[in-house]
GROMACS .gro file of C-alpha atoms in nm:
model
  444
    1UNK     CA    1  16.988  14.802  21.325
    2UNK     CA    2  16.797  15.012  21.578
    3UNK     CA    3  16.744  15.385  21.521
    4UNK     CA    4  16.616  15.639  21.769
    5UNK     CA    5  16.566  15.938  21.534
    6UNK     CA    6  16.489  16.017  21.176
    7UNK     CA    7  16.743  16.209  20.972
    8UNK     CA    8  16.649  16.577  20.921
    9UNK     CA    9  16.699  16.739  20.579
   10UNK     CA   10  16.957  17.007  20.534
   11UNK     CA   11  16.801  17.350  20.486
   12UNK     CA   12  16.734  17.486  20.130
   13UNK     CA   13  16.593  17.182  19.957
   14UNK     CA   14  16.303  17.195  19.702
   15UNK     CA   15  16.069  16.916  19.575
   16UNK     CA   16  16.210  16.685  19.312
   17UNK     CA   17  16.538  16.871  19.266
   18UNK     CA   18  16.637  16.860  19.631
   19UNK     CA   19  16.944  17.081  19.700
   20UNK     CA   20  17.072  17.096  19.343
   21UNK     CA   21  16.940  17.459  19.290
   22UNK     CA   22  17.102  17.570  19.618
   23UNK     CA   23  17.434  17.412  19.520
   24UNK     CA   24  17.429  17.569  19.177
   25UNK     CA   25  17.329  17.910  19.321
   26UNK     CA   26  17.586  17.927  19.589
   27UNK     CA   27  17.842  17.645  19.541
   28UNK     CA   28  18.111  17.794  19.761
   29UNK     CA   29  17.890  17.833  20.069
   30UNK     CA   30  17.645  17.549  20.023
   31UNK     CA   31  17.804  17.302  20.256
   32UNK     CA   32  17.878  17.564  20.523
   33UNK     CA   33  17.504  17.651  20.519
   34UNK     CA   34  17.421  17.285  20.556
   35UNK     CA   35  17.598  17.267  20.892
   36UNK     CA   36  17.322  17.267  21.148
   37UNK     CA   37  17.312  17.157  21.512
   38UNK     CA   38  17.213  16.815  21.388
   39UNK     CA   39  17.515  16.574  21.367
   40UNK     CA   40  17.374  16.416  21.046
   41UNK     CA   41  17.148  16.565  20.782
   42UNK     CA   42  17.016  16.452  20.445
   43UNK     CA   43  17.101  16.635  20.124
   44UNK     CA   44  16.983  16.540  19.774
   45UNK     CA   45  17.070  16.638  19.421
   46UNK     CA   46  16.782  16.505  19.209
   47UNK     CA   47  16.800  16.124  19.235
   48UNK     CA   48  17.136  16.130  19.418
   49UNK     CA   49  17.117  16.164  19.794
   50UNK     CA   50  17.368  16.144  20.075
   51UNK     CA   51  17.397  16.174  20.449
   52UNK     CA   52  17.612  16.473  20.545
   53UNK     CA   53  17.803  16.448  20.869
   54UNK     CA   54  17.833  16.763  21.075
   55UNK     CA   55  17.980  16.626  21.395
   56UNK     CA   56  18.364  16.608  21.430
   57UNK     CA   57  18.352  16.276  21.611
   58UNK     CA   58  18.133  16.129  21.337
   59UNK     CA   59  18.355  16.264  21.062
   60UNK     CA   60  18.655  16.108  21.233
   61UNK     CA   61  18.479  15.771  21.256
   62UNK     CA   62  18.384  15.784  20.885
   63UNK     CA   63  18.751  15.826  20.792
   64UNK     CA   64  18.899  15.562  21.028
   65UNK     CA   65  18.631  15.283  21.038
   66UNK     CA   66  18.708  15.089  20.726
   67UNK     CA   67  18.496  14.796  20.845
   68UNK     CA   68  18.182  15.016  20.802
   69UNK     CA   69  18.285  15.264  20.529
   70UNK     CA   70  18.455  15.226  20.196
   71UNK     CA   71  18.542  15.471  19.921
   72UNK     CA   72  18.226  15.644  19.793
   73UNK     CA   73  18.099  15.824  19.488
   74UNK     CA   74  18.364  16.108  19.503
   75UNK     CA   75  18.644  15.853  19.471
   76UNK     CA   76  18.455  15.652  19.211
   77UNK     CA   77  18.442  15.968  18.999
   78UNK     CA   78  18.821  15.995  19.039
   79UNK     CA   79  18.861  15.626  18.940
   80UNK     CA   80  18.642  15.684  18.633
   81UNK     CA   81  18.896  15.931  18.508
   82UNK     CA   82  19.217  15.785  18.638
   83UNK     CA   83  19.166  15.408  18.657
   84UNK     CA   84  19.185  15.248  19.004
   85UNK     CA   85  19.470  15.436  19.182
   86UNK     CA   86  19.567  15.427  19.550
   87UNK     CA   87  19.341  15.712  19.653
   88UNK     CA   88  19.032  15.541  19.512
   89UNK     CA   89  19.094  15.184  19.630
   90UNK     CA   90  18.978  14.990  19.935
   91UNK     CA   91  19.094  14.713  20.161
   92UNK     CA   92  19.388  14.480  20.077
   93UNK     CA   93  19.433  14.644  19.738
   94UNK     CA   94  19.474  14.984  19.897
   95UNK     CA   95  19.719  14.839  20.151
   96UNK     CA   96  19.926  14.680  19.878
   97UNK     CA   97  19.934  14.994  19.666
   98UNK     CA   98  20.028  15.204  19.971
   99UNK     CA   99  20.322  14.971  20.064
  100UNK     CA  100  20.444  14.996  19.701
  101UNK     CA  101  20.450  15.373  19.700
  102UNK     CA  102  20.539  15.447  20.064
  103UNK     CA  103  20.924  15.445  20.025
  104UNK     CA  104  20.898  15.730  19.769
  105UNK     CA  105  20.725  15.944  20.034
  106UNK     CA  106  20.917  15.850  20.341
  107UNK     CA  107  21.098  16.114  20.547
  108UNK     CA  108  21.429  15.981  20.429
  109UNK     CA  109  21.321  16.018  20.066
  110UNK     CA  110  21.190  16.371  20.125
  111UNK     CA  111  21.511  16.463  20.303
  112UNK     CA  112  21.710  16.346  20.001
  113UNK     CA  113  21.498  16.560  19.774
  114UNK     CA  114  21.503  16.880  19.975
  115UNK     CA  115  21.809  17.011  19.791
  116UNK     CA  116  21.624  16.967  19.460
  117UNK     CA  117  21.319  17.146  19.602
  118UNK     CA  118  21.535  17.438  19.721
  119UNK     CA  119  21.722  17.450  19.391
  120UNK     CA  120  21.399  17.481  19.194
  121UNK     CA  121  21.253  17.740  19.431
  122UNK     CA  122  21.567  17.952  19.410
  123UNK     CA  123  21.587  17.933  19.033
  124UNK     CA  124  21.221  18.008  18.967
  125UNK     CA  125  21.136  18.256  19.236
  126UNK     CA  126  21.466  18.437  19.238
  127UNK     CA  127  21.438  18.519  18.869
  128UNK     CA  128  21.135  18.751  18.896
  129UNK     CA  129  21.182  19.101  18.770
  130UNK     CA  130  21.136  19.377  19.034
  131UNK     CA  131  20.818  19.580  18.965
  132UNK     CA  132  20.690  19.348  18.691
  133UNK     CA  133  20.356  19.185  18.738
  134UNK     CA  134  20.385  18.813  18.811
  135UNK     CA  135  20.098  18.557  18.765
  136UNK     CA  136  20.187  18.406  19.105
  137UNK     CA  137  19.926  18.127  19.088
  138UNK     CA  138  20.073  17.998  18.764
  139UNK     CA  139  20.426  18.044  18.901
  140UNK     CA  140  20.341  17.836  19.210
  141UNK     CA  141  20.178  17.571  19.002
  142UNK     CA  142  20.473  17.546  18.763
  143UNK     CA  143  20.716  17.534  19.056
  144UNK     CA  144  20.525  17.253  19.229
  145UNK     CA  145  20.493  17.066  18.897
  146UNK     CA  146  20.863  17.088  18.830
  147UNK     CA  147  20.956  16.982  19.183
  148UNK     CA  148  20.717  16.684  19.193
  149UNK     CA  149  20.825  16.559  18.854
  150UNK     CA  150  21.194  16.574  18.961
  151UNK     CA  151  21.136  16.413  19.303
  152UNK     CA  152  20.900  16.141  19.204
  153UNK     CA  153  20.973  16.078  18.838
  154UNK     CA  154  21.334  16.193  18.786
  155UNK     CA  155  21.238  16.392  18.480
  156UNK     CA  156  21.201  16.745  18.369
  157UNK     CA  157  20.934  16.818  18.108
  158UNK     CA  158  20.937  17.108  17.861
  159UNK     CA  159  20.769  17.428  17.985
  160UNK     CA  160  20.481  17.386  17.736
  161UNK     CA  161  20.399  17.039  17.866
  162UNK     CA  162  20.416  17.157  18.231
  163UNK     CA  163  20.175  17.439  18.142
  164UNK     CA  164  19.938  17.194  17.974
  165UNK     CA  165  19.947  16.965  18.281
  166UNK     CA  166  19.865  17.260  18.501
  167UNK     CA  167  19.572  17.368  18.283
  168UNK     CA  168  19.437  17.011  18.262
  169UNK     CA  169  19.452  16.963  18.637
  170UNK     CA  170  19.264  17.288  18.695
  171UNK     CA  171  18.986  17.179  18.458
  172UNK     CA  172  18.956  16.836  18.623
  173UNK     CA  173  18.943  16.983  18.970
  174UNK     CA  174  18.688  17.246  18.867
  175UNK     CA  175  18.443  16.990  18.736
  176UNK     CA  176  18.498  16.709  18.982
  177UNK     CA  177  18.247  16.827  19.242
  178UNK     CA  178  17.968  16.852  18.983
  179UNK     CA  179  18.060  16.502  18.854
  180UNK     CA  180  18.030  16.373  19.217
  181UNK     CA  181  17.691  16.514  19.311
  182UNK     CA  182  17.506  16.511  18.981
  183UNK     CA  183  17.380  16.200  18.791
  184UNK     CA  184  17.593  16.046  18.516
  185UNK     CA  185  17.326  16.146  18.263
  186UNK     CA  186  17.407  16.512  18.337
  187UNK     CA  187  17.786  16.482  18.348
  188UNK     CA  188  17.808  16.252  18.045
  189UNK     CA  189  17.576  16.465  17.825
  190UNK     CA  190  17.793  16.606  17.536
  191UNK     CA  191  17.786  16.965  17.642
  192UNK     CA  192  18.081  17.184  17.547
  193UNK     CA  193  18.197  17.174  17.912
  194UNK     CA  194  18.179  16.794  17.928
  195UNK     CA  195  18.362  16.762  17.592
  196UNK     CA  196  18.637  16.991  17.715
  197UNK     CA  197  18.667  16.782  18.033
  198UNK     CA  198  18.708  16.460  17.835
  199UNK     CA  199  18.961  16.619  17.603
  200UNK     CA  200  19.162  16.739  17.907
  201UNK     CA  201  19.169  16.388  18.057
  202UNK     CA  202  19.272  16.242  17.724
  203UNK     CA  203  19.563  16.490  17.694
  204UNK     CA  204  19.668  16.397  18.050
  205UNK     CA  205  19.659  16.028  17.955
  206UNK     CA  206  19.874  16.092  17.650
  207UNK     CA  207  20.138  16.283  17.844
  208UNK     CA  208  20.173  16.014  18.108
  209UNK     CA  209  20.166  15.730  17.856
  210UNK     CA  210  20.464  15.898  17.684
  211UNK     CA  211  20.654  15.923  18.016
  212UNK     CA  212  20.595  15.548  18.085
  213UNK     CA  213  20.699  15.449  17.730
  214UNK     CA  214  21.019  15.654  17.756
  215UNK     CA  215  21.107  15.494  18.089
  216UNK     CA  216  21.044  15.144  17.961
  217UNK     CA  217  21.293  15.217  17.683
  218UNK     CA  218  21.556  15.352  17.920
  219UNK     CA  219  21.831  15.133  18.078
  220UNK     CA  220  21.704  14.956  18.393
  221UNK     CA  221  21.798  15.101  18.728
  222UNK     CA  222  21.887  15.447  18.607
  223UNK     CA  223  21.590  15.607  18.788
  224UNK     CA  224  21.530  15.480  19.141
  225UNK     CA  225  21.194  15.662  19.173
  226UNK     CA  226  20.816  15.598  19.182
  227UNK     CA  227  20.793  15.509  18.818
  228UNK     CA  228  21.068  15.244  18.853
  229UNK     CA  229  20.892  15.107  19.167
  230UNK     CA  230  20.567  15.073  18.976
  231UNK     CA  231  20.736  14.904  18.684
  232UNK     CA  232  20.892  14.657  18.925
  233UNK     CA  233  20.570  14.588  19.119
  234UNK     CA  234  20.396  14.252  19.091
  235UNK     CA  235  20.039  14.175  19.188
  236UNK     CA  236  20.052  13.987  19.521
  237UNK     CA  237  19.792  13.730  19.410
  238UNK     CA  238  19.916  13.658  19.054
  239UNK     CA  239  20.278  13.763  19.048
  240UNK     CA  240  20.204  13.953  18.729
  241UNK     CA  241  20.345  14.301  18.665
  242UNK     CA  242  20.114  14.605  18.656
  243UNK     CA  243  19.964  14.678  18.320
  244UNK     CA  244  20.036  14.997  18.139
  245UNK     CA  245  19.690  15.122  18.233
  246UNK     CA  246  19.751  15.046  18.601
  247UNK     CA  247  20.082  15.226  18.603
  248UNK     CA  248  19.922  15.524  18.427
  249UNK     CA  249  19.642  15.530  18.688
  250UNK     CA  250  19.887  15.552  18.975
  251UNK     CA  251  20.098  15.824  18.809
  252UNK     CA  252  19.796  16.027  18.708
  253UNK     CA  253  19.649  16.021  19.054
  254UNK     CA  254  19.984  16.102  19.215
  255UNK     CA  255  20.027  16.400  18.987
  256UNK     CA  256  19.669  16.518  19.052
  257UNK     CA  257  19.696  16.489  19.430
  258UNK     CA  258  20.042  16.633  19.457
  259UNK     CA  259  20.015  16.910  19.202
  260UNK     CA  260  19.655  17.029  19.235
  261UNK     CA  261  19.629  17.036  19.612
  262UNK     CA  262  19.984  17.150  19.686
  263UNK     CA  263  19.992  17.426  19.424
  264UNK     CA  264  19.646  17.560  19.517
  265UNK     CA  265  19.730  17.564  19.886
  266UNK     CA  266  20.063  17.737  19.815
  267UNK     CA  267  19.890  17.999  19.600
  268UNK     CA  268  19.646  18.074  19.873
  269UNK     CA  269  19.923  18.096  20.137
  270UNK     CA  270  20.105  18.350  19.918
  271UNK     CA  271  19.779  18.547  19.875
  272UNK     CA  272  19.702  18.546  20.246
  273UNK     CA  273  20.045  18.671  20.332
  274UNK     CA  274  20.050  18.928  20.047
  275UNK     CA  275  19.739  19.113  20.173
  276UNK     CA  276  19.878  19.116  20.531
  277UNK     CA  277  20.209  19.309  20.556
  278UNK     CA  278  20.256  19.193  20.916
  279UNK     CA  279  20.246  18.825  20.805
  280UNK     CA  280  20.491  18.901  20.517
  281UNK     CA  281  20.730  19.071  20.765
  282UNK     CA  282  20.722  18.778  21.012
  283UNK     CA  283  20.786  18.531  20.731
  284UNK     CA  284  21.081  18.739  20.610
  285UNK     CA  285  21.230  18.775  20.958
  286UNK     CA  286  21.200  18.402  21.027
  287UNK     CA  287  21.356  18.309  20.694
  288UNK     CA  288  21.644  18.552  20.753
  289UNK     CA  289  21.702  18.416  21.103
  290UNK     CA  290  21.684  18.045  21.005
  291UNK     CA  291  21.838  18.051  20.657
  292UNK     CA  292  22.074  18.343  20.645
  293UNK     CA  293  22.193  18.371  20.287
  294UNK     CA  294  22.172  17.998  20.218
  295UNK     CA  295  21.901  17.774  20.073
  296UNK     CA  296  21.646  17.590  20.290
  297UNK     CA  297  21.798  17.264  20.418
  298UNK     CA  298  21.602  16.971  20.555
  299UNK     CA  299  21.760  16.995  20.893
  300UNK     CA  300  21.632  17.352  20.935
  301UNK     CA  301  21.271  17.296  20.830
  302UNK     CA  302  21.159  17.246  21.194
  303UNK     CA  303  21.288  17.590  21.278
  304UNK     CA  304  21.047  17.752  21.028
  305UNK     CA  305  20.764  17.734  21.283
  306UNK     CA  306  20.573  18.043  21.179
  307UNK     CA  307  20.600  17.950  20.812
  308UNK     CA  308  20.442  17.614  20.889
  309UNK     CA  309  20.165  17.781  21.087
  310UNK     CA  310  20.082  18.002  20.791
  311UNK     CA  311  20.050  17.688  20.580
  312UNK     CA  312  19.838  17.509  20.842
  313UNK     CA  313  19.606  17.809  20.866
  314UNK     CA  314  19.578  17.817  20.486
  315UNK     CA  315  19.495  17.447  20.485
  316UNK     CA  316  19.221  17.513  20.738
  317UNK     CA  317  19.062  17.809  20.563
  318UNK     CA  318  19.101  17.692  20.206
  319UNK     CA  319  18.977  17.330  20.219
  320UNK     CA  320  18.809  17.092  19.974
  321UNK     CA  321  18.436  17.112  19.941
  322UNK     CA  322  18.331  16.746  19.987
  323UNK     CA  323  18.449  16.388  20.033
  324UNK     CA  324  18.220  16.083  20.044
  325UNK     CA  325  18.225  15.730  20.171
  326UNK     CA  326  17.978  15.439  20.129
  327UNK     CA  327  17.838  15.221  20.403
  328UNK     CA  328  17.939  14.852  20.371
  329UNK     CA  329  17.653  14.740  20.591
  330UNK     CA  330  17.356  14.871  20.779
  331UNK     CA  331  17.472  15.111  21.055
  332UNK     CA  332  17.332  15.356  21.312
  333UNK     CA  333  17.497  15.697  21.298
  334UNK     CA  334  17.402  15.962  21.554
  335UNK     CA  335  17.087  15.763  21.622
  336UNK     CA  336  16.992  15.745  21.257
  337UNK     CA  337  16.944  15.414  21.070
  338UNK     CA  338  17.160  15.428  20.759
  339UNK     CA  339  17.123  15.139  20.521
  340UNK     CA  340  17.404  14.952  20.352
  341UNK     CA  341  17.521  15.113  20.029
  342UNK     CA  342  17.435  15.471  20.141
  343UNK     CA  343  17.654  15.759  20.053
  344UNK     CA  344  17.785  15.943  20.359
  345UNK     CA  345  17.968  16.275  20.304
  346UNK     CA  346  18.162  16.535  20.493
  347UNK     CA  347  18.289  16.875  20.401
  348UNK     CA  348  18.639  16.973  20.526
  349UNK     CA  349  18.561  17.336  20.423
  350UNK     CA  350  18.248  17.349  20.639
  351UNK     CA  351  18.409  17.176  20.934
  352UNK     CA  352  18.719  17.396  20.926
  353UNK     CA  353  18.505  17.710  20.918
  354UNK     CA  354  18.261  17.617  21.191
  355UNK     CA  355  18.234  17.901  21.448
  356UNK     CA  356  18.165  17.649  21.724
  357UNK     CA  357  18.502  17.485  21.666
  358UNK     CA  358  18.711  17.787  21.562
  359UNK     CA  359  18.670  18.135  21.711
  360UNK     CA  360  18.629  18.392  21.430
  361UNK     CA  361  18.674  18.110  21.176
  362UNK     CA  362  18.695  18.327  20.859
  363UNK     CA  363  18.985  18.529  21.004
  364UNK     CA  364  19.325  18.421  20.876
  365UNK     CA  365  19.524  18.379  21.198
  366UNK     CA  366  19.842  18.164  21.192
  367UNK     CA  367  19.888  18.207  21.560
  368UNK     CA  368  19.573  18.014  21.643
  369UNK     CA  369  19.785  17.699  21.615
  370UNK     CA  370  20.080  17.841  21.815
  371UNK     CA  371  20.155  17.642  22.131
  372UNK     CA  372  20.117  17.951  22.346
  373UNK     CA  373  19.763  18.014  22.210
  374UNK     CA  374  19.609  17.760  22.436
  375UNK     CA  375  19.353  17.665  22.173
  376UNK     CA  376  19.258  17.298  22.174
  377UNK     CA  377  19.132  17.154  21.850
  378UNK     CA  378  18.855  16.894  21.887
  379UNK     CA  379  18.949  16.558  21.743
  380UNK     CA  380  18.791  16.533  21.401
  381UNK     CA  381  18.774  16.913  21.358
  382UNK     CA  382  19.101  16.952  21.159
  383UNK     CA  383  19.207  16.700  20.897
  384UNK     CA  384  19.381  16.879  20.603
  385UNK     CA  385  19.541  16.554  20.482
  386UNK     CA  386  19.266  16.324  20.601
  387UNK     CA  387  19.318  16.072  20.879
  388UNK     CA  388  19.311  15.697  20.933
  389UNK     CA  389  19.428  15.427  20.684
  390UNK     CA  390  19.361  15.659  20.390
  391UNK     CA  391  19.560  15.957  20.519
  392UNK     CA  392  19.745  16.138  20.235
  393UNK     CA  393  20.062  15.947  20.160
  394UNK     CA  394  20.231  16.256  20.030
  395UNK     CA  395  20.169  16.480  20.331
  396UNK     CA  396  20.531  16.523  20.431
  397UNK     CA  397  20.649  16.593  20.072
  398UNK     CA  398  20.369  16.847  20.028
  399UNK     CA  399  20.450  17.030  20.350
  400UNK     CA  400  20.820  17.032  20.266
  401UNK     CA  401  20.765  17.172  19.919
  402UNK     CA  402  20.534  17.445  20.048
  403UNK     CA  403  20.758  17.540  20.343
  404UNK     CA  404  21.066  17.569  20.125
  405UNK     CA  405  20.879  17.767  19.859
  406UNK     CA  406  20.719  18.011  20.108
  407UNK     CA  407  21.044  18.075  20.299
  408UNK     CA  408  21.238  18.123  19.973
  409UNK     CA  409  20.982  18.361  19.828
  410UNK     CA  410  20.941  18.593  20.124
  411UNK     CA  411  21.312  18.598  20.203
  412UNK     CA  412  21.361  18.769  19.868
  413UNK     CA  413  21.048  18.970  19.786
  414UNK     CA  414  20.794  19.204  19.935
  415UNK     CA  415  20.467  19.144  19.745
  416UNK     CA  416  20.157  19.349  19.673
  417UNK     CA  417  19.853  19.272  19.466
  418UNK     CA  418  19.862  19.431  19.118
  419UNK     CA  419  19.653  19.751  19.110
  420UNK     CA  420  19.295  19.716  18.995
  421UNK     CA  421  19.280  19.342  19.070
  422UNK     CA  422  19.001  19.166  19.251
  423UNK     CA  423  19.100  18.818  19.362
  424UNK     CA  424  18.815  18.581  19.447
  425UNK     CA  425  18.757  18.210  19.496
  426UNK     CA  426  18.687  18.023  19.176
  427UNK     CA  427  18.439  17.738  19.212
  428UNK     CA  428  18.609  17.397  19.221
  429UNK     CA  429  18.627  17.080  19.435
  430UNK     CA  430  18.919  17.268  19.589
  431UNK     CA  431  18.850  17.633  19.521
  432UNK     CA  432  19.130  17.823  19.348
  433UNK     CA  433  19.226  18.193  19.338
  434UNK     CA  434  19.055  18.335  19.032
  435UNK     CA  435  19.396  18.489  18.950
  436UNK     CA  436  19.693  18.605  19.151
  437UNK     CA  437  19.875  18.893  18.978
  438UNK     CA  438  20.138  19.024  19.217
  439UNK     CA  439  20.408  19.289  19.203
  440UNK     CA  440  20.741  19.185  19.365
  441UNK     CA  441  20.982  19.436  19.521
  442UNK     CA  442  21.325  19.330  19.659
  443UNK     CA  443  21.382  19.377  20.031
  444UNK     CA  444  21.602  19.673  20.115
   0.00000   0.00000   0.00000
């Protein structure tokens, strides 16, 4: 391994504690402030350190070069709470898990589920009362939860259980970043917050264990879905079926990925449109032109071009804070010698808000991705669903759910933020709206 340069530290570090005080002081802007002209910088949080990649080409390599990089500390924290699911695995195990689950997320499968998605959106969003304040973030989360459970698990849980799942996911997401960058001694110390976190995970385990037990007791073949696929799966090396813990791990991670990311993005998309009447109006006109008075059909999704651009711009502006990988062997990155076993991180949020890569990056502008805009996105500068072998398996389902929901919503309602409300970003691995109280008014 031959290096030509030393790795500079990110700005804002202090002796012994490194960048921990800066992260605690300004968690939402920390990684953006760490983006310097250097393609690779060092950040440290007490005894935990990582190399932070700032260069799009380097971030792209980290995601696609599985010979050099494996899942890192971020995904180990996920595995600690969920077992060893697809999103946290490496190598042949990941490939096997992905092949098992892929049919449930294929375009054919999503097409078959579009009517269910549209039915849920119509039922839930069409039932709002004109002029009454709606907690839109909770409504979006409940909608996504109901849709995902029906599409992937052929089941419909009671409203109280859906609400508990939503609350638990929020708590897990809110504390996941801290559990990634701080030592285990800090995150495992029995503080009230850590105890609430463990209790939330245990409730989640109980809910999913009950779903699995009920399915095992049901007649075989009645539910051709993800859960049936997992129950029928055999380990390629041993031929043994998955254990109950392994099945629970997959289901928990699928729920976390599908519900948390999709519902948060959808809530932000609703917010961004609500505070911009011109965006609302364009969404309404497109929905009217494409859908008429009918529900969203799969064959018309491609015609909702502006709706999809609103979602893609939301995915750019409201991105996760940090992902990590670990080097499998010694490697030189941007001229810096990086030893085997090192944590290498990248921040989608910081990359997607880089003014060098995106003109006026904090401005919400769906037309920046329009074909006629002429803007060319550098490879590695936009990756809302990741890229390479670990690209999100549920990307097509997530985009379909969000597109149907957004088109259904704005075809029926004109929205405004409830008076006296200040909506801000709540700190989390994927920042949430602090709240989203909206007032719906029917279109004339």
